[in-house]
Tab-separated table of C-alpha atoms in Angstrom:
chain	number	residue	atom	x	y	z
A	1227	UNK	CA	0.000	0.000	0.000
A	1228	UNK	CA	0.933	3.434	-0.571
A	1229	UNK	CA	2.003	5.761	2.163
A	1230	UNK	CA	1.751	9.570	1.778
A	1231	UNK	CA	4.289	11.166	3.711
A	1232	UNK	CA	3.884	15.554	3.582
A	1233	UNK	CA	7.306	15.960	4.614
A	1234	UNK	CA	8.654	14.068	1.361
A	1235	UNK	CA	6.466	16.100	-1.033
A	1236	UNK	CA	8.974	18.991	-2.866
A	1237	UNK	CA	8.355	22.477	-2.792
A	1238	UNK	CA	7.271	22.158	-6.817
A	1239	UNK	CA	5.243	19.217	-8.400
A	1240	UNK	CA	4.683	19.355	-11.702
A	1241	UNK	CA	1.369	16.906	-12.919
A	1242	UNK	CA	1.908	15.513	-16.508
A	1243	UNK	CA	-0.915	14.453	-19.043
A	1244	UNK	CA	-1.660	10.694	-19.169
A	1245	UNK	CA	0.193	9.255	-22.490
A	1246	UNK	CA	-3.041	8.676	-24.707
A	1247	UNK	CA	-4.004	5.530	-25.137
A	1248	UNK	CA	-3.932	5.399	-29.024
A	1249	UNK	CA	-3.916	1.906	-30.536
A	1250	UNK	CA	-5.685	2.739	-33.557
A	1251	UNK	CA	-2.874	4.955	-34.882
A	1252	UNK	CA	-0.616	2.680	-34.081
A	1253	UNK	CA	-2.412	-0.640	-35.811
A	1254	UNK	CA	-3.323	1.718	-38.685
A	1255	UNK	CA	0.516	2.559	-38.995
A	1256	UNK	CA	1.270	-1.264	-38.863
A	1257	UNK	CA	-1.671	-2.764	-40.681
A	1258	UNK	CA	-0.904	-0.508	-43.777
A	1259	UNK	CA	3.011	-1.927	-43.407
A	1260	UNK	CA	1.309	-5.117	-44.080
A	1261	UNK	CA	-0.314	-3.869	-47.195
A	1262	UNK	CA	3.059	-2.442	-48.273
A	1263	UNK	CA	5.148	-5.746	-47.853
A	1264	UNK	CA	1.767	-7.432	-50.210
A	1265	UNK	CA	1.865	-4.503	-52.641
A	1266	UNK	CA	5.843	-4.644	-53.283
A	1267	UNK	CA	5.227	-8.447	-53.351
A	1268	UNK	CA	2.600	-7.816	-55.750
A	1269	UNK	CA	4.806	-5.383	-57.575
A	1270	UNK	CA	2.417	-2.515	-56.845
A	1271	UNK	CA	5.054	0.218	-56.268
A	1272	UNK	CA	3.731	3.074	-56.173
A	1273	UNK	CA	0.728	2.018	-54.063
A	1274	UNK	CA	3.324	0.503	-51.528
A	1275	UNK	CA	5.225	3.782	-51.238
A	1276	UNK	CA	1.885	5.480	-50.642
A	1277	UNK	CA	0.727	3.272	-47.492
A	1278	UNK	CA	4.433	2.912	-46.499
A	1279	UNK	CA	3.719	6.824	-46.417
A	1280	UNK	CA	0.967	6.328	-44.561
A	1281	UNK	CA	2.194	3.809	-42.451
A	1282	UNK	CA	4.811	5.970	-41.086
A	1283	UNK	CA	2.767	8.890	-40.572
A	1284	UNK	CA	0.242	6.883	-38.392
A	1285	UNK	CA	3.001	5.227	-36.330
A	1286	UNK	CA	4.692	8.879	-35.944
A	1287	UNK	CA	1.337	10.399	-34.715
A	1288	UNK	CA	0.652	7.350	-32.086
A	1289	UNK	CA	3.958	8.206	-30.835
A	1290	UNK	CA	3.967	11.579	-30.476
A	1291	UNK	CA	0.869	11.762	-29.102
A	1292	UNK	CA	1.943	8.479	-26.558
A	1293	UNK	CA	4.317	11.636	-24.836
A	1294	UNK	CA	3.002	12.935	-21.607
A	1295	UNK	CA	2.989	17.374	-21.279
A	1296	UNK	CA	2.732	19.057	-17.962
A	1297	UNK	CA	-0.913	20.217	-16.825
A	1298	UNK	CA	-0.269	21.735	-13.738
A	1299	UNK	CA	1.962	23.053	-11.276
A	1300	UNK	CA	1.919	22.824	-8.081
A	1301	UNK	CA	4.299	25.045	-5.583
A	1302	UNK	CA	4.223	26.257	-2.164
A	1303	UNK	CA	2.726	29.718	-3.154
A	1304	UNK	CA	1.083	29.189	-6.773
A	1305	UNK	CA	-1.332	27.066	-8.485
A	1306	UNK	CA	-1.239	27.343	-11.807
A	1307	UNK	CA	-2.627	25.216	-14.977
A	1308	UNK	CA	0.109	25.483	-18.214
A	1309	UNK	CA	-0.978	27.673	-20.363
A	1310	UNK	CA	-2.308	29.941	-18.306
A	1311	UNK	CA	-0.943	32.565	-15.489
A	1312	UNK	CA	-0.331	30.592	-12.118
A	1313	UNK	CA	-2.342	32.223	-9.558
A	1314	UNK	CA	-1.613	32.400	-5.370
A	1315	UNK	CA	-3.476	29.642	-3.399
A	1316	UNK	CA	-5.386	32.589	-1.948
A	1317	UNK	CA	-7.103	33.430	-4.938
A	1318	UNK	CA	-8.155	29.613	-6.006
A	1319	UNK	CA	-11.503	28.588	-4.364
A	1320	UNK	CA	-14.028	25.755	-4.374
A	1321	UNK	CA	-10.811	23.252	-5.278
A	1322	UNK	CA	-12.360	19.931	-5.560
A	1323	UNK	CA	-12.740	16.448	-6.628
A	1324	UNK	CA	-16.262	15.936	-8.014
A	1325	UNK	CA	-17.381	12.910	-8.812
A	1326	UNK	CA	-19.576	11.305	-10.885
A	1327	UNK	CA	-21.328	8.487	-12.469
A	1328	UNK	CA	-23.089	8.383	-15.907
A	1329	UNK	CA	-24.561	4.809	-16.606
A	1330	UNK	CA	-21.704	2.100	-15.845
A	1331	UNK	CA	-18.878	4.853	-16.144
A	1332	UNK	CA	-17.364	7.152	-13.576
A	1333	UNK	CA	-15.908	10.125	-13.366
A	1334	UNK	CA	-13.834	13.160	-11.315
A	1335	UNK	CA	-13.465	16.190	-12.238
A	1336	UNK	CA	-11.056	19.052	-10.830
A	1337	UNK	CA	-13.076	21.606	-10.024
A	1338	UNK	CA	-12.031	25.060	-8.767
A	1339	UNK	CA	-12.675	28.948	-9.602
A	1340	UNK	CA	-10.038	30.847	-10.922
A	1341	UNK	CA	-10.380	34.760	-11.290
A	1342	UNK	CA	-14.063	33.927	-11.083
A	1343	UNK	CA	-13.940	31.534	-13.698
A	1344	UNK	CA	-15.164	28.012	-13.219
A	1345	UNK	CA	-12.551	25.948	-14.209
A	1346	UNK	CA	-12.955	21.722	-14.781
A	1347	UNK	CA	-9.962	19.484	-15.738
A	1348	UNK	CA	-10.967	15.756	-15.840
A	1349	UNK	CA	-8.612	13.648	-13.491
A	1350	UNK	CA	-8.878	11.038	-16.242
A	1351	UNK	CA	-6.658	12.982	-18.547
A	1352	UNK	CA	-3.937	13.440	-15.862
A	1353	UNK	CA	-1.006	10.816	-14.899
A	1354	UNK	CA	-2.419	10.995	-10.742
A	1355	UNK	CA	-5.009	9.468	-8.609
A	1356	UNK	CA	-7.249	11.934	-7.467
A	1357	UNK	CA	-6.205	10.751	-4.247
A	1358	UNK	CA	-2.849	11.524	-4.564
A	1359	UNK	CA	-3.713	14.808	-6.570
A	1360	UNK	CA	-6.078	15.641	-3.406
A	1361	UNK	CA	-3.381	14.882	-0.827
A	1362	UNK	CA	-0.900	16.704	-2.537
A	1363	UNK	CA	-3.771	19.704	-2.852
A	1364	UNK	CA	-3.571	19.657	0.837
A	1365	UNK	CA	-0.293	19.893	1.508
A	1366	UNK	CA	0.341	22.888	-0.825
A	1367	UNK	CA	-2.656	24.742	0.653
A	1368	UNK	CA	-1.582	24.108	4.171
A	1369	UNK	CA	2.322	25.053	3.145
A	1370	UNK	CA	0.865	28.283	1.784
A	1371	UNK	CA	-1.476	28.995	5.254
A	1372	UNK	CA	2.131	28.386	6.825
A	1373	UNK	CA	3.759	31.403	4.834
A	1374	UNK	CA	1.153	33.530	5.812
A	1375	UNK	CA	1.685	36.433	8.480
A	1376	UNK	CA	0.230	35.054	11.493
A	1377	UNK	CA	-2.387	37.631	12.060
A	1378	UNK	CA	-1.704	39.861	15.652
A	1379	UNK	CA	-4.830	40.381	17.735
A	1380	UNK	CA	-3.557	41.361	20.858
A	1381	UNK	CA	-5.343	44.281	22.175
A	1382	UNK	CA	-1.955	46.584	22.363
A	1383	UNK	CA	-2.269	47.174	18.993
A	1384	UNK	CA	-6.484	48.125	19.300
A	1385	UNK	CA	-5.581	51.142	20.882
């Protein structure tokens, strides 16, 4: 079993995209090699340069798109989603996990509000649980509540 341990986390976590899963580019890529080996066999030339063409454009795409990109950043001050401006923790509200079920299929959604914008990333698309991602949600917030001035309300200063 896993165990979360605060103390380990670093003071920046970045969250990557999960590799997408496809297999269609990639069997189109190699299917269509297989029509190029029976087309040169066949001597059909220029129809096997064509799918060997398209063969290696399909197999290129699958693995270009198989690479994971950063979605968000997490550090001890800032939120911040790529693309976009990263934010202080005191500004992002209403960050949550929703969940949710649609026939036999579930799913969570990040949910937070962002400049007054509603913002919703699926947790599906991300390379995290969304119990790790809320644990680690926790720990920034409460570093950033630690930076804070404590505020001083002693009654000297009342006067």
């Amino acid at each position: 079993m896993y165990e979360f341990i605060p103390e380990e986390i670093p003071p920046q976590t970045v969250i990557f995209s999960k590799p997408t899963d496809n297999l269609m580019l990639l069997l189109g890529g190699l299917g269509a090699f297989l029509y190029v080996i029976y087309f040169f066999v066949h001597a059909e030339y220029w129809l096997g340069i064509s799918f060997l063409a398209l063969s290696f454009i399909l197999i290129y795409t699958h693995l270009k798109k198989a690479k994971s990109t950063p979605k968000i950043i997490l550090t001890n001050e800032t939120f911040q989603v790529v693309g976009q401006d990263a934010v202080s923790w005191a500004i992002v509200h209403g960050l949550t996990i929703r969940s949710e079920s649609k026939g036999n299929r579930y799913f969570e959604t990040l949910v937070f509000v962002n400049a007054g914008r509603v913002q919703e990333i699926p947790i599906a698309s991300l390379d995290i649980t969304s119990w790790h991602f809320e644990k680690l949600i926790e720990v920034y917030q409460e570093r950033f509540r630690a930076l804070l001035p404590e505020e001083d309300t002693s009654e000297d200063l009342q006067e």
